[in-house]
Coordinates of C-alpha atoms in Angstrom, one line a residue:
M1 CA 14.4 2.0 -22.7
V2 CA 15.5 4.0 -25.7
I3 CA 14.9 2.6 -29.2
Q4 CA 18.6 2.0 -29.9
D5 CA 18.8 -0.2 -26.8
R6 CA 15.7 -2.1 -27.8
L7 CA 17.1 -2.7 -31.3
A8 CA 20.5 -3.9 -29.9
E9 CA 18.8 -6.4 -27.6
A10 CA 16.1 -7.6 -30.0
P11 CA 16.5 -10.7 -32.3
E12 CA 16.8 -10.0 -36.0
G13 CA 13.0 -10.5 -36.7
D14 CA 12.1 -8.2 -33.8
Q15 CA 14.4 -5.6 -35.1
D16 CA 12.6 -5.5 -38.4
A17 CA 9.3 -5.1 -36.5
L18 CA 10.7 -2.1 -34.5
F19 CA 11.9 -0.4 -37.7
D20 CA 8.5 -0.9 -39.2
A21 CA 6.8 0.5 -36.1
A22 CA 8.8 3.7 -36.3
N23 CA 7.5 4.2 -39.8
S24 CA 3.7 3.9 -39.1
V25 CA 1.4 6.1 -37.1
I26 CA 0.3 3.3 -34.8
G27 CA 3.9 2.1 -34.5
K28 CA 4.9 5.6 -33.4
V29 CA 2.1 5.7 -30.8
R30 CA 3.2 2.4 -29.5
L31 CA 6.8 3.6 -29.2
I32 CA 5.7 6.7 -27.3
I33 CA 3.6 4.8 -24.8
D34 CA 6.3 2.1 -24.3
A35 CA 8.9 4.9 -23.7
F36 CA 7.5 5.2 -20.1
G37 CA 9.3 2.8 -17.8
P38 CA 7.9 1.5 -14.4
D39 CA 9.7 4.2 -12.5
D40 CA 8.9 7.2 -14.8
G41 CA 6.5 9.7 -13.4
S42 CA 6.6 12.0 -16.4
L43 CA 8.8 12.6 -19.4
S44 CA 9.6 15.8 -21.4
L45 CA 9.1 16.1 -25.1
S46 CA 12.8 16.0 -25.7
E47 CA 13.2 12.8 -23.7
L48 CA 10.3 11.1 -25.5
S49 CA 11.9 12.0 -28.8
R50 CA 15.2 10.6 -27.6
R51 CA 13.8 7.3 -26.3
T52 CA 11.6 6.7 -29.4
G53 CA 13.9 8.0 -32.1
I54 CA 10.9 10.0 -33.4
S55 CA 11.3 13.7 -34.2
K56 CA 10.1 16.3 -31.7
A57 CA 7.6 17.6 -34.2
S58 CA 6.0 14.2 -34.7
V59 CA 6.0 13.4 -31.0
H60 CA 4.3 16.8 -30.3
R61 CA 1.7 16.2 -32.9
L62 CA 0.8 12.7 -31.8
A63 CA 0.9 13.7 -28.1
R64 CA -1.8 16.2 -28.7
E65 CA -4.1 13.5 -30.0
L66 CA -3.2 11.1 -27.2
L67 CA -4.0 13.9 -24.7
D68 CA -7.4 14.3 -26.3
W69 CA -7.9 10.5 -26.0
G70 CA -6.8 10.4 -22.4
V71 CA -3.9 8.1 -23.1
L72 CA -1.5 10.8 -22.1
E73 CA -1.8 13.6 -19.6
R74 CA 0.1 16.9 -19.1
N75 CA 2.1 17.5 -15.9
E76 CA 3.1 21.2 -16.4
F77 CA 5.6 20.9 -19.3
E78 CA 6.0 17.1 -19.3
Y79 CA 3.8 14.2 -20.3
Q80 CA 2.7 11.2 -18.2
L81 CA 0.5 8.2 -18.9
G82 CA -3.2 8.9 -18.7
I83 CA -5.9 7.2 -16.7
H84 CA -7.7 6.0 -19.8
L85 CA -4.9 3.4 -20.3
Y86 CA -5.8 2.0 -16.9
E87 CA -9.5 1.9 -17.9
I88 CA -8.7 0.0 -21.0
G89 CA -6.4 -2.4 -19.3
S90 CA -9.0 -3.2 -16.6
R91 CA -11.3 -4.5 -19.4
V92 CA -9.0 -7.3 -20.5
P93 CA -11.0 -10.4 -19.6
R94 CA -8.1 -12.7 -18.9
V95 CA -6.6 -10.3 -16.4
R96 CA -9.8 -9.0 -14.9
V97 CA -11.4 -12.4 -14.1
L98 CA -8.1 -13.8 -12.7
R99 CA -7.4 -10.8 -10.6
D100 CA -10.9 -10.5 -9.2
N101 CA -11.0 -14.2 -8.3
V102 CA -7.6 -14.3 -6.7
R103 CA -7.5 -11.0 -4.9
P104 CA -9.4 -12.1 -1.7
F105 CA -7.0 -15.0 -1.2
M106 CA -4.1 -12.7 -1.7
A107 CA -5.4 -10.5 1.1
D108 CA -5.6 -13.6 3.4
L109 CA -2.1 -14.7 2.4
H110 CA -0.7 -11.3 3.2
A111 CA -2.5 -11.2 6.6
E112 CA -1.0 -14.6 7.4
T113 CA 2.6 -13.9 6.3
H114 CA 2.8 -10.1 6.6
E115 CA 4.9 -10.1 3.4
T116 CA 4.2 -8.8 -0.1
V117 CA 2.1 -11.1 -2.3
H118 CA 2.1 -10.8 -6.1
L119 CA -0.1 -12.2 -8.8
A120 CA 1.6 -12.5 -12.2
V121 CA 0.9 -13.6 -15.7
L122 CA 3.0 -14.3 -18.8
V123 CA 3.0 -11.5 -21.5
G124 CA 5.2 -12.3 -24.4
L125 CA 8.6 -13.1 -22.9
E126 CA 8.1 -11.1 -19.7
V127 CA 6.3 -11.4 -16.4
L128 CA 3.5 -8.9 -15.8
F129 CA 2.4 -8.3 -12.2
I130 CA -1.4 -7.7 -12.3
E131 CA -2.1 -7.5 -8.5
R132 CA -0.4 -7.2 -5.2
A133 CA -1.2 -7.3 -1.5
N134 CA 1.3 -5.6 0.9
G135 CA 1.4 -3.4 3.9
Y136 CA 2.3 0.3 4.2
R137 CA 5.6 -0.6 6.0
Q138 CA 6.8 -2.6 3.0
S139 CA 9.0 -1.1 0.3
P140 CA 6.9 -0.1 -2.7
R141 CA 10.0 -0.4 -4.9
Q142 CA 10.1 -4.1 -4.3
S143 CA 6.3 -4.4 -4.9
K144 CA 5.6 -3.8 -8.5
F145 CA 2.0 -3.5 -9.7
A146 CA 1.2 -3.4 -13.4
G147 CA 5.0 -3.6 -13.9
R148 CA 7.1 -6.1 -15.8
T149 CA 10.2 -8.1 -15.0
H150 CA 12.4 -10.7 -16.6
L151 CA 11.5 -14.4 -16.7
H152 CA 15.0 -15.7 -16.1
C153 CA 15.6 -14.0 -12.7
S154 CA 12.2 -14.0 -11.0
A155 CA 10.5 -16.7 -9.1
T156 CA 7.2 -16.1 -10.9
G157 CA 9.1 -16.1 -14.3
K158 CA 10.7 -19.5 -13.5
V159 CA 7.4 -21.0 -12.6
L160 CA 5.8 -19.7 -15.8
M161 CA 8.6 -21.1 -17.9
A162 CA 8.5 -24.4 -16.1
F163 CA 4.7 -25.0 -16.5
G164 CA 4.0 -22.9 -19.6
A165 CA 4.5 -23.7 -23.3
G166 CA 7.3 -26.0 -24.1
E167 CA 9.1 -23.6 -26.5
L168 CA 9.1 -20.8 -23.9
L169 CA 12.3 -21.9 -22.1
N170 CA 14.1 -22.2 -25.4
E171 CA 13.1 -18.7 -26.5
V172 CA 14.3 -17.2 -23.2
S173 CA 17.6 -19.2 -23.0
N174 CA 18.4 -18.2 -26.6
R175 CA 18.2 -14.5 -25.9
A176 CA 20.4 -12.2 -23.9
M177 CA 19.6 -12.5 -20.2
P178 CA 20.3 -9.2 -18.4
R179 CA 22.3 -9.5 -15.1
M180 CA 20.2 -7.7 -12.5
T181 CA 22.5 -8.4 -9.6
R182 CA 25.7 -10.4 -9.1
F183 CA 23.5 -13.4 -8.2
T184 CA 21.5 -13.4 -11.5
I185 CA 21.8 -16.5 -13.5
T186 CA 22.7 -15.7 -17.1
S187 CA 23.9 -19.1 -18.3
P188 CA 21.4 -20.9 -20.6
R189 CA 22.6 -24.3 -19.2
A190 CA 22.2 -23.2 -15.6
L191 CA 18.7 -21.8 -16.4
V192 CA 17.6 -25.0 -18.0
G193 CA 18.8 -26.9 -15.0
Q194 CA 16.9 -24.6 -12.7
I195 CA 13.7 -25.0 -14.6
E196 CA 14.0 -28.7 -14.6
Q197 CA 14.2 -28.6 -10.8
V198 CA 11.2 -26.3 -10.6
R199 CA 9.2 -28.8 -12.6
H200 CA 10.2 -31.5 -10.2
D201 CA 9.6 -29.4 -7.1
G202 CA 6.4 -27.6 -8.2
F203 CA 7.6 -24.2 -7.0
A204 CA 10.5 -21.7 -7.7
V205 CA 12.7 -19.7 -5.4
E206 CA 15.0 -16.8 -6.3
R207 CA 17.4 -15.2 -3.8
E208 CA 18.7 -11.8 -4.7
E209 CA 18.6 -12.5 -8.4
T210 CA 16.3 -9.6 -9.1
A211 CA 17.1 -7.2 -6.3
L212 CA 19.8 -7.4 -3.6
G213 CA 18.3 -8.0 -0.1
Y214 CA 15.1 -9.7 -1.3
M215 CA 14.0 -13.2 -2.1
S216 CA 10.8 -14.6 -3.7
I217 CA 9.0 -17.9 -3.8
A218 CA 6.3 -18.7 -6.3
V219 CA 3.8 -21.5 -7.2
P220 CA 1.9 -21.9 -10.5
L221 CA -1.9 -21.5 -10.7
F222 CA -3.7 -24.1 -12.8
T223 CA -7.2 -24.3 -14.2
H224 CA -9.2 -27.5 -13.8
E225 CA -7.8 -28.5 -17.2
G226 CA -4.3 -28.2 -15.9
V227 CA -3.4 -25.0 -17.9
A228 CA -1.1 -22.6 -16.1
V229 CA -2.8 -19.2 -16.0
G230 CA -0.5 -17.4 -13.7
A231 CA 1.8 -17.5 -10.7
L232 CA 1.4 -16.5 -7.1
S233 CA 4.4 -15.4 -5.1
I234 CA 5.6 -14.0 -1.8
T235 CA 8.5 -11.5 -1.7
A236 CA 10.4 -10.7 1.5
P237 CA 13.7 -9.2 2.7
T238 CA 16.3 -12.0 3.0
Y239 CA 17.1 -11.2 6.6
R240 CA 13.7 -12.3 7.8
A241 CA 12.5 -14.6 5.0
D242 CA 11.1 -18.1 5.9
A243 CA 10.8 -19.9 2.5
N244 CA 9.4 -23.1 4.0
R245 CA 6.6 -21.2 5.8
Y246 CA 5.8 -19.2 2.7
L247 CA 5.7 -22.3 0.5
K248 CA 3.2 -24.0 2.9
A249 CA 1.0 -20.9 2.9
L250 CA 1.1 -20.6 -0.9
Q251 CA 0.2 -24.3 -1.3
V252 CA -2.7 -24.0 1.1
T253 CA -4.0 -20.9 -0.6
R254 CA -3.8 -22.5 -4.1
R255 CA -5.7 -25.5 -2.8
Q256 CA -8.4 -23.3 -1.4
M257 CA -8.8 -21.5 -4.7
T258 CA -9.1 -24.8 -6.5
E259 CA -11.7 -26.1 -4.1
V260 CA -14.0 -23.0 -4.6
G261 CA -13.4 -22.8 -8.3
A262 CA -11.5 -19.5 -8.3
L263 CA -9.2 -20.7 -11.1
I264 CA -11.4 -21.2 -14.2

């Protein structure tokens, strides 16, 4: 997303933060790294300058230092994110422990359902997928790993809103909610009603709100203290999806994780 789009969508306070970021070295580094989207393999110097609003000369100078650090890599005449970012990310305790503990159960869940399984956590006002289990026949485009999505249109996001901090729903409903498909709910009142239903049911379902032809169902993951630390979901093409079967499998898996103390 280019800096102009981010400024247009951001609340007034966040706009000030973005302006400040563009005027500091660390802020410029942040803008350069954040310029890479989930589907970007590599970006040219000109494109990085356009997306960040930073001059080509400054991007070039900073990119050289990021190359030395391993945060960026060169792909002929373009830049791509470096492996050192992955190394840094894998050290985050909250993510590492949860992912390592849940991964074996995700593998079993995929083996049982033959559908894509995601583990997600809340990061700011977005969903971050930190692990997945899927087969080689399944579409990688519908199976994000280390990618983000919106809270309002994803099953994992609805679960995280329903069982997370009380002010989270208000923050999301008071912001612009992008329409991903014609089925995406963008009405604050409708979203609040959905989240109330999720709290009652204990799970969330979205059908083609994020991507046409796909549905997802998710359950929250709680610690022994009752704190929601993430969400576990199954995503499948709508033509073969069996939400009831997936829900039962998710609930059994969550119970197994609780029994062995995987959620700490």
